[in-house]
């Protein structure tokens, strides 16, 4: 049994129910939309967010309900819509090894299809008859948009700091994991203290998830799905290189980093900066920070009694920090 299968085991029945709900919304008579939705259905990801939502509900209550299922679907539609829109912003040609919607159909279709998928998220949320869920989803959408805008604006900012990096990833990645965990709890109880605890847990996982993604960019591995230094090509400086730059104060490398932010850097210069990062402890530092957040996440589970769901969430944390994709 692979690790994801172990993680899903306590919620196997619920995952089947979730998939039925999710797939029921991926149909439409409009010819173009029908094609786009069929493509999305065919490249289903690891479903990390619905798994987190359902496990959080089961951890707290020992069981789930229909609201838990619709909440899980809400967040997978939300995440899917954000990916379609992100591909437009980033001018991406591929998504999960297949042609992106924007590359296949153009930006207009991609934006509209993303809007349709986001509407599916809201429709699923209304099935719970819980306005608090809709509020959490809406705030997560605001956070994600603000994170992306902060990242775009940061390209113009000559300052290089960890604080800005963490502001970006808390908004663009961690906020959605936080919302999933909190909303899973909300589907089974209104206890605000428990909701806050699981929200903190989800945010810690989301930070780990993004740091791991950023570390991938410093290693050439075709299975990862993006070439080494791809973030730098897009004007992004992530935690490993930020640490190496701040720890050494190397003026030559700082000048290269500013060229990265201005998107005026060559591949050869990116290779130099990647090599500099590796030689000056950037990867090790990022891994330590990631592992510290992982330990924080596990510590937040301590108050809950032992259960299959609790063990699955421990394994979930380990999977996030140890994954190769």
PDB file of C-alpha atoms in Angstrom, residues 29-278:
ATOM      1  CA  UNK A  29     -24.045  20.695 -22.366  1.00  0.00           C
ATOM      2  CA  UNK A  30     -21.919  23.613 -23.616  1.00  0.00           C
ATOM      3  CA  UNK A  31     -19.502  21.954 -26.117  1.00  0.00           C
ATOM      4  CA  UNK A  32     -16.330  23.831 -25.140  1.00  0.00           C
ATOM      5  CA  UNK A  33     -17.029  23.639 -21.421  1.00  0.00           C
ATOM      6  CA  UNK A  34     -17.799  19.939 -21.764  1.00  0.00           C
ATOM      7  CA  UNK A  35     -14.350  19.359 -23.295  1.00  0.00           C
ATOM      8  CA  UNK A  36     -12.555  21.442 -20.682  1.00  0.00           C
ATOM      9  CA  UNK A  37     -14.331  19.726 -17.781  1.00  0.00           C
ATOM     10  CA  UNK A  38     -13.633  16.283 -19.265  1.00  0.00           C
ATOM     11  CA  UNK A  39      -9.946  17.171 -19.445  1.00  0.00           C
ATOM     12  CA  UNK A  40      -9.934  18.302 -15.819  1.00  0.00           C
ATOM     13  CA  UNK A  41     -11.689  15.103 -14.740  1.00  0.00           C
ATOM     14  CA  UNK A  42      -9.069  12.996 -16.541  1.00  0.00           C
ATOM     15  CA  UNK A  43      -6.094  14.524 -14.703  1.00  0.00           C
ATOM     16  CA  UNK A  44      -7.264  14.348 -11.134  1.00  0.00           C
ATOM     17  CA  UNK A  45      -4.438  15.200  -8.736  1.00  0.00           C
ATOM     18  CA  UNK A  46      -3.587  13.724  -5.353  1.00  0.00           C
ATOM     19  CA  UNK A  47      -6.635  15.377  -3.741  1.00  0.00           C
ATOM     20  CA  UNK A  48      -4.546  16.633  -0.829  1.00  0.00           C
ATOM     21  CA  UNK A  49      -7.071  19.307   0.167  1.00  0.00           C
ATOM     22  CA  UNK A  50     -10.234  17.171   0.299  1.00  0.00           C
ATOM     23  CA  UNK A  51      -8.254  14.503   2.174  1.00  0.00           C
ATOM     24  CA  UNK A  52      -7.219  17.121   4.749  1.00  0.00           C
ATOM     25  CA  UNK A  53     -10.804  18.365   5.038  1.00  0.00           C
ATOM     26  CA  UNK A  54     -12.258  14.908   5.640  1.00  0.00           C
ATOM     27  CA  UNK A  55      -9.521  13.746   8.013  1.00  0.00           C
ATOM     28  CA  UNK A  56      -9.915  16.928  10.068  1.00  0.00           C
ATOM     29  CA  UNK A  57     -13.641  16.238  10.450  1.00  0.00           C
ATOM     30  CA  UNK A  58     -13.025  12.618  11.416  1.00  0.00           C
ATOM     31  CA  UNK A  59     -10.270  13.551  13.870  1.00  0.00           C
ATOM     32  CA  UNK A  60     -12.611  15.822  15.798  1.00  0.00           C
ATOM     33  CA  UNK A  61     -15.902  13.931  15.657  1.00  0.00           C
ATOM     34  CA  UNK A  62     -14.896  10.355  14.844  1.00  0.00           C
ATOM     35  CA  UNK A  63     -17.189  10.498  11.831  1.00  0.00           C
ATOM     36  CA  UNK A  64     -18.166  12.701   8.909  1.00  0.00           C
ATOM     37  CA  UNK A  65     -21.481  13.750   7.387  1.00  0.00           C
ATOM     38  CA  UNK A  66     -22.906  15.103   4.130  1.00  0.00           C
ATOM     39  CA  UNK A  67     -21.632  18.583   4.991  1.00  0.00           C
ATOM     40  CA  UNK A  68     -18.103  17.186   5.250  1.00  0.00           C
ATOM     41  CA  UNK A  69     -18.398  15.693   1.754  1.00  0.00           C
ATOM     42  CA  UNK A  70     -19.676  18.922   0.186  1.00  0.00           C
ATOM     43  CA  UNK A  71     -17.022  20.908   2.044  1.00  0.00           C
ATOM     44  CA  UNK A  72     -14.294  18.656   0.623  1.00  0.00           C
ATOM     45  CA  UNK A  73     -15.695  19.149  -2.890  1.00  0.00           C
ATOM     46  CA  UNK A  74     -15.881  22.908  -2.298  1.00  0.00           C
ATOM     47  CA  UNK A  75     -12.152  23.135  -1.728  1.00  0.00           C
ATOM     48  CA  UNK A  76     -11.133  20.875  -4.582  1.00  0.00           C
ATOM     49  CA  UNK A  77     -13.187  23.018  -6.984  1.00  0.00           C
ATOM     50  CA  UNK A  78     -11.689  26.155  -5.432  1.00  0.00           C
ATOM     51  CA  UNK A  79      -8.171  24.769  -5.858  1.00  0.00           C
ATOM     52  CA  UNK A  80      -8.860  23.590  -9.420  1.00  0.00           C
ATOM     53  CA  UNK A  81     -10.223  27.002 -10.432  1.00  0.00           C
ATOM     54  CA  UNK A  82      -7.159  28.709  -8.971  1.00  0.00           C
ATOM     55  CA  UNK A  83      -4.851  26.443 -11.011  1.00  0.00           C
ATOM     56  CA  UNK A  84      -6.695  27.231 -14.256  1.00  0.00           C
ATOM     57  CA  UNK A  85      -6.460  30.958 -13.539  1.00  0.00           C
ATOM     58  CA  UNK A  86      -2.809  30.697 -12.396  1.00  0.00           C
ATOM     59  CA  UNK A  87      -1.872  29.082 -15.711  1.00  0.00           C
ATOM     60  CA  UNK A  88      -3.280  32.122 -17.506  1.00  0.00           C
ATOM     61  CA  UNK A  89      -1.309  34.523 -15.286  1.00  0.00           C
ATOM     62  CA  UNK A  90       1.905  32.486 -15.601  1.00  0.00           C
ATOM     63  CA  UNK A  91       1.367  31.740 -19.319  1.00  0.00           C
ATOM     64  CA  UNK A  92       1.912  28.045 -18.529  1.00  0.00           C
ATOM     65  CA  UNK A  93       1.772  25.498 -21.313  1.00  0.00           C
ATOM     66  CA  UNK A  94       1.320  22.383 -19.171  1.00  0.00           C
ATOM     67  CA  UNK A  95      -0.548  21.287 -16.071  1.00  0.00           C
ATOM     68  CA  UNK A  96       0.094  17.854 -14.515  1.00  0.00           C
ATOM     69  CA  UNK A  97       1.858  16.647 -17.639  1.00  0.00           C
ATOM     70  CA  UNK A  98      -0.953  17.655 -20.005  1.00  0.00           C
ATOM     71  CA  UNK A  99      -1.630  20.747 -22.043  1.00  0.00           C
ATOM     72  CA  UNK A 100      -3.005  23.564 -19.914  1.00  0.00           C
ATOM     73  CA  UNK A 101      -6.504  24.911 -20.587  1.00  0.00           C
ATOM     74  CA  UNK A 102      -5.157  28.305 -21.653  1.00  0.00           C
ATOM     75  CA  UNK A 103      -2.690  26.752 -24.087  1.00  0.00           C
ATOM     76  CA  UNK A 104      -5.327  24.449 -25.573  1.00  0.00           C
ATOM     77  CA  UNK A 105      -8.255  26.862 -25.786  1.00  0.00           C
ATOM     78  CA  UNK A 106      -6.858  30.356 -25.223  1.00  0.00           C
ATOM     79  CA  UNK A 107      -6.978  32.721 -22.267  1.00  0.00           C
ATOM     80  CA  UNK A 108     -10.616  33.734 -22.724  1.00  0.00           C
ATOM     81  CA  UNK A 109     -11.897  30.170 -22.446  1.00  0.00           C
ATOM     82  CA  UNK A 110      -9.525  29.432 -19.554  1.00  0.00           C
ATOM     83  CA  UNK A 111     -10.689  32.436 -17.518  1.00  0.00           C
ATOM     84  CA  UNK A 112     -14.355  31.642 -18.116  1.00  0.00           C
ATOM     85  CA  UNK A 113     -13.878  27.934 -17.408  1.00  0.00           C
ATOM     86  CA  UNK A 114     -12.070  28.854 -14.184  1.00  0.00           C
ATOM     87  CA  UNK A 115     -15.001  31.079 -13.239  1.00  0.00           C
ATOM     88  CA  UNK A 116     -17.417  28.207 -13.889  1.00  0.00           C
ATOM     89  CA  UNK A 117     -15.378  25.858 -11.691  1.00  0.00           C
ATOM     90  CA  UNK A 118     -15.217  28.475  -8.936  1.00  0.00           C
ATOM     91  CA  UNK A 119     -19.013  28.759  -9.145  1.00  0.00           C
ATOM     92  CA  UNK A 120     -19.155  24.982  -8.572  1.00  0.00           C
ATOM     93  CA  UNK A 121     -17.194  25.526  -5.353  1.00  0.00           C
ATOM     94  CA  UNK A 122     -19.768  28.050  -4.146  1.00  0.00           C
ATOM     95  CA  UNK A 123     -22.663  25.770  -5.129  1.00  0.00           C
ATOM     96  CA  UNK A 124     -21.140  22.949  -3.082  1.00  0.00           C
ATOM     97  CA  UNK A 125     -20.671  25.312  -0.143  1.00  0.00           C
ATOM     98  CA  UNK A 126     -24.345  26.317  -0.227  1.00  0.00           C
ATOM     99  CA  UNK A 127     -25.320  22.646   0.122  1.00  0.00           C
ATOM    100  CA  UNK A 128     -24.088  22.818   3.721  1.00  0.00           C
ATOM    101  CA  UNK A 129     -26.501  25.669   4.567  1.00  0.00           C
ATOM    102  CA  UNK A 130     -23.665  27.167   6.614  1.00  0.00           C
ATOM    103  CA  UNK A 131     -22.846  30.810   5.957  1.00  0.00           C
ATOM    104  CA  UNK A 132     -19.656  30.494   8.032  1.00  0.00           C
ATOM    105  CA  UNK A 133     -18.250  28.071   5.466  1.00  0.00           C
ATOM    106  CA  UNK A 134     -18.995  30.535   2.678  1.00  0.00           C
ATOM    107  CA  UNK A 135     -17.220  33.226   4.706  1.00  0.00           C
ATOM    108  CA  UNK A 136     -14.127  31.016   5.193  1.00  0.00           C
ATOM    109  CA  UNK A 137     -14.051  30.173   1.473  1.00  0.00           C
ATOM    110  CA  UNK A 138     -14.415  33.836   0.527  1.00  0.00           C
ATOM    111  CA  UNK A 139     -11.608  34.934   2.848  1.00  0.00           C
ATOM    112  CA  UNK A 140      -9.387  32.166   1.444  1.00  0.00           C
ATOM    113  CA  UNK A 141     -10.110  33.486  -2.067  1.00  0.00           C
ATOM    114  CA  UNK A 142      -9.127  36.987  -0.949  1.00  0.00           C
ATOM    115  CA  UNK A 143      -5.932  35.669   0.660  1.00  0.00           C
ATOM    116  CA  UNK A 144      -4.938  33.737  -2.447  1.00  0.00           C
ATOM    117  CA  UNK A 145      -5.486  36.745  -4.703  1.00  0.00           C
ATOM    118  CA  UNK A 146      -3.558  39.007  -2.324  1.00  0.00           C
ATOM    119  CA  UNK A 147      -0.713  36.493  -2.195  1.00  0.00           C
ATOM    120  CA  UNK A 148      -0.431  36.372  -5.972  1.00  0.00           C
ATOM    121  CA  UNK A 149      -0.578  40.172  -6.207  1.00  0.00           C
ATOM    122  CA  UNK A 150       2.047  40.512  -3.480  1.00  0.00           C
ATOM    123  CA  UNK A 151       4.270  38.119  -5.428  1.00  0.00           C
ATOM    124  CA  UNK A 152       3.814  40.111  -8.628  1.00  0.00           C
ATOM    125  CA  UNK A 153       4.501  43.383  -6.839  1.00  0.00           C
ATOM    126  CA  UNK A 154       7.535  41.927  -5.067  1.00  0.00           C
ATOM    127  CA  UNK A 155       9.311  41.647  -8.423  1.00  0.00           C
ATOM    128  CA  UNK A 156       9.594  45.460  -8.376  1.00  0.00           C
ATOM    129  CA  UNK A 157      10.836  45.524  -4.778  1.00  0.00           C
ATOM    130  CA  UNK A 158      14.624  45.559  -4.538  1.00  0.00           C
ATOM    131  CA  UNK A 159      14.609  44.450  -0.890  1.00  0.00           C
ATOM    132  CA  UNK A 160      15.221  40.747  -0.288  1.00  0.00           C
ATOM    133  CA  UNK A 161      13.728  39.476   2.985  1.00  0.00           C
ATOM    134  CA  UNK A 162      12.323  36.293   4.479  1.00  0.00           C
ATOM    135  CA  UNK A 163       9.358  38.230   5.875  1.00  0.00           C
ATOM    136  CA  UNK A 164       7.995  39.034   2.417  1.00  0.00           C
ATOM    137  CA  UNK A 165       8.554  35.435   1.288  1.00  0.00           C
ATOM    138  CA  UNK A 166       6.500  34.104   4.212  1.00  0.00           C
ATOM    139  CA  UNK A 167       3.781  36.739   3.674  1.00  0.00           C
ATOM    140  CA  UNK A 168       3.457  35.473   0.103  1.00  0.00           C
ATOM    141  CA  UNK A 169       3.322  31.749   0.872  1.00  0.00           C
ATOM    142  CA  UNK A 170       0.962  32.182   3.827  1.00  0.00           C
ATOM    143  CA  UNK A 171      -1.505  33.860   1.497  1.00  0.00           C
ATOM    144  CA  UNK A 172      -1.050  32.017  -1.791  1.00  0.00           C
ATOM    145  CA  UNK A 173      -0.646  28.458  -0.418  1.00  0.00           C
ATOM    146  CA  UNK A 174      -1.027  28.048   3.323  1.00  0.00           C
ATOM    147  CA  UNK A 175      -4.338  29.934   3.579  1.00  0.00           C
ATOM    148  CA  UNK A 176      -6.114  27.278   1.526  1.00  0.00           C
ATOM    149  CA  UNK A 177      -4.753  24.384   3.619  1.00  0.00           C
ATOM    150  CA  UNK A 178      -5.776  26.317   6.740  1.00  0.00           C
ATOM    151  CA  UNK A 179      -9.294  26.820   5.364  1.00  0.00           C
ATOM    152  CA  UNK A 180      -9.617  23.119   4.475  1.00  0.00           C
ATOM    153  CA  UNK A 181      -8.705  21.962   7.966  1.00  0.00           C
ATOM    154  CA  UNK A 182     -10.884  24.549   9.730  1.00  0.00           C
ATOM    155  CA  UNK A 183     -13.849  23.893   7.454  1.00  0.00           C
ATOM    156  CA  UNK A 184     -13.577  20.139   7.981  1.00  0.00           C
ATOM    157  CA  UNK A 185     -14.006  20.810  11.693  1.00  0.00           C
ATOM    158  CA  UNK A 186     -16.858  23.258  11.014  1.00  0.00           C
ATOM    159  CA  UNK A 187     -18.732  20.516   9.142  1.00  0.00           C
ATOM    160  CA  UNK A 188     -19.027  18.485  12.365  1.00  0.00           C
ATOM    161  CA  UNK A 189     -18.847  21.024  15.225  1.00  0.00           C
ATOM    162  CA  UNK A 190     -19.083  24.758  15.874  1.00  0.00           C
ATOM    163  CA  UNK A 191     -16.356  24.672  18.561  1.00  0.00           C
ATOM    164  CA  UNK A 192     -14.287  27.791  17.757  1.00  0.00           C
ATOM    165  CA  UNK A 193     -11.275  26.685  19.823  1.00  0.00           C
ATOM    166  CA  UNK A 194     -10.964  23.407  17.930  1.00  0.00           C
ATOM    167  CA  UNK A 195     -11.499  25.213  14.632  1.00  0.00           C
ATOM    168  CA  UNK A 196      -8.658  27.615  15.441  1.00  0.00           C
ATOM    169  CA  UNK A 197      -6.369  24.730  16.408  1.00  0.00           C
ATOM    170  CA  UNK A 198      -6.968  22.872  13.147  1.00  0.00           C
ATOM    171  CA  UNK A 199      -6.674  26.089  11.155  1.00  0.00           C
ATOM    172  CA  UNK A 200      -3.195  26.575  12.635  1.00  0.00           C
ATOM    173  CA  UNK A 201      -2.421  22.946  11.815  1.00  0.00           C
ATOM    174  CA  UNK A 202      -3.509  23.435   8.198  1.00  0.00           C
ATOM    175  CA  UNK A 203      -1.493  26.632   7.822  1.00  0.00           C
ATOM    176  CA  UNK A 204       1.653  24.889   9.100  1.00  0.00           C
ATOM    177  CA  UNK A 205       1.151  22.088   6.570  1.00  0.00           C
ATOM    178  CA  UNK A 206       0.631  24.625   3.786  1.00  0.00           C
ATOM    179  CA  UNK A 207       3.897  26.372   4.620  1.00  0.00           C
ATOM    180  CA  UNK A 208       5.686  22.999   4.537  1.00  0.00           C
ATOM    181  CA  UNK A 209       4.044  22.221   1.205  1.00  0.00           C
ATOM    182  CA  UNK A 210       5.242  25.443  -0.438  1.00  0.00           C
ATOM    183  CA  UNK A 211       8.779  25.235   0.953  1.00  0.00           C
ATOM    184  CA  UNK A 212       9.068  21.681  -0.372  1.00  0.00           C
ATOM    185  CA  UNK A 213       7.846  22.876  -3.781  1.00  0.00           C
ATOM    186  CA  UNK A 214      10.426  25.657  -3.717  1.00  0.00           C
ATOM    187  CA  UNK A 215      13.251  23.262  -2.825  1.00  0.00           C
ATOM    188  CA  UNK A 216      12.366  21.146  -5.880  1.00  0.00           C
ATOM    189  CA  UNK A 217      13.389  24.057  -8.078  1.00  0.00           C
ATOM    190  CA  UNK A 218      17.038  23.662  -7.087  1.00  0.00           C
ATOM    191  CA  UNK A 219      17.354  20.092  -8.322  1.00  0.00           C
ATOM    192  CA  UNK A 220      17.207  18.895 -11.907  1.00  0.00           C
ATOM    193  CA  UNK A 221      14.719  16.041 -12.051  1.00  0.00           C
ATOM    194  CA  UNK A 222      12.332  15.621 -15.006  1.00  0.00           C
ATOM    195  CA  UNK A 223       9.844  13.796 -12.745  1.00  0.00           C
ATOM    196  CA  UNK A 224       9.322  16.985 -10.734  1.00  0.00           C
ATOM    197  CA  UNK A 225       7.745  18.625 -13.745  1.00  0.00           C
ATOM    198  CA  UNK A 226       9.707  21.859 -13.956  1.00  0.00           C
ATOM    199  CA  UNK A 227      13.317  22.616 -14.877  1.00  0.00           C
ATOM    200  CA  UNK A 228      15.910  23.810 -12.369  1.00  0.00           C
ATOM    201  CA  UNK A 229      15.667  27.544 -11.738  1.00  0.00           C
ATOM    202  CA  UNK A 230      12.191  27.878 -13.191  1.00  0.00           C
ATOM    203  CA  UNK A 231      11.064  30.098 -10.295  1.00  0.00           C
ATOM    204  CA  UNK A 232      13.946  32.451 -10.997  1.00  0.00           C
ATOM    205  CA  UNK A 233      12.951  32.629 -14.656  1.00  0.00           C
ATOM    206  CA  UNK A 234       9.595  33.943 -13.408  1.00  0.00           C
ATOM    207  CA  UNK A 235      11.291  36.572 -11.211  1.00  0.00           C
ATOM    208  CA  UNK A 236      10.775  34.666  -7.945  1.00  0.00           C
ATOM    209  CA  UNK A 237      13.338  34.379  -5.157  1.00  0.00           C
ATOM    210  CA  UNK A 238      12.434  31.598  -2.725  1.00  0.00           C
ATOM    211  CA  UNK A 239      13.644  30.647   0.751  1.00  0.00           C
ATOM    212  CA  UNK A 240      16.847  28.716  -0.153  1.00  0.00           C
ATOM    213  CA  UNK A 241      18.404  31.524  -2.205  1.00  0.00           C
ATOM    214  CA  UNK A 242      17.093  34.247   0.122  1.00  0.00           C
ATOM    215  CA  UNK A 243      18.886  32.598   3.047  1.00  0.00           C
ATOM    216  CA  UNK A 244      22.130  32.105   1.092  1.00  0.00           C
ATOM    217  CA  UNK A 245      22.094  35.752   0.020  1.00  0.00           C
ATOM    218  CA  UNK A 246      21.352  37.154   3.469  1.00  0.00           C
ATOM    219  CA  UNK A 247      23.807  34.815   5.222  1.00  0.00           C
ATOM    220  CA  UNK A 248      26.734  35.714   2.980  1.00  0.00           C
ATOM    221  CA  UNK A 249      25.953  39.278   1.878  1.00  0.00           C
ATOM    222  CA  UNK A 250      27.687  38.438  -1.406  1.00  0.00           C
ATOM    223  CA  UNK A 251      27.309  41.603  -3.489  1.00  0.00           C
ATOM    224  CA  UNK A 252      27.871  39.831  -6.815  1.00  0.00           C
ATOM    225  CA  UNK A 253      25.124  37.326  -6.054  1.00  0.00           C
ATOM    226  CA  UNK A 254      22.829  40.058  -4.727  1.00  0.00           C
ATOM    227  CA  UNK A 255      23.247  41.847  -8.045  1.00  0.00           C
ATOM    228  CA  UNK A 256      22.270  38.647  -9.859  1.00  0.00           C
ATOM    229  CA  UNK A 257      19.266  38.259  -7.568  1.00  0.00           C
ATOM    230  CA  UNK A 258      18.083  41.760  -8.470  1.00  0.00           C
ATOM    231  CA  UNK A 259      18.412  40.822 -12.150  1.00  0.00           C
ATOM    232  CA  UNK A 260      16.177  37.822 -11.379  1.00  0.00           C
ATOM    233  CA  UNK A 261      13.534  40.120  -9.875  1.00  0.00           C
ATOM    234  CA  UNK A 262      13.773  42.384 -12.925  1.00  0.00           C
ATOM    235  CA  UNK A 263      13.441  39.301 -15.184  1.00  0.00           C
ATOM    236  CA  UNK A 264      16.623  40.314 -16.984  1.00  0.00           C
ATOM    237  CA  UNK A 265      18.676  37.240 -16.109  1.00  0.00           C
ATOM    238  CA  UNK A 266      20.116  34.591 -18.439  1.00  0.00           C
ATOM    239  CA  UNK A 267      19.942  30.836 -17.879  1.00  0.00           C
ATOM    240  CA  UNK A 268      23.710  30.823 -17.275  1.00  0.00           C
ATOM    241  CA  UNK A 269      23.290  33.424 -14.528  1.00  0.00           C
ATOM    242  CA  UNK A 270      20.448  31.427 -12.995  1.00  0.00           C
ATOM    243  CA  UNK A 271      22.708  28.360 -12.957  1.00  0.00           C
ATOM    244  CA  UNK A 272      25.354  30.380 -11.094  1.00  0.00           C
ATOM    245  CA  UNK A 273      22.801  31.530  -8.497  1.00  0.00           C
ATOM    246  CA  UNK A 274      21.420  28.005  -8.041  1.00  0.00           C
ATOM    247  CA  UNK A 275      24.952  26.659  -7.516  1.00  0.00           C
ATOM    248  CA  UNK A 276      25.706  29.481  -5.066  1.00  0.00           C
ATOM    249  CA  UNK A 277      22.549  28.612  -3.104  1.00  0.00           C
ATOM    250  CA  UNK A 278      23.510  24.950  -2.831  1.00  0.00           C
TER     251      UNK A 278
END
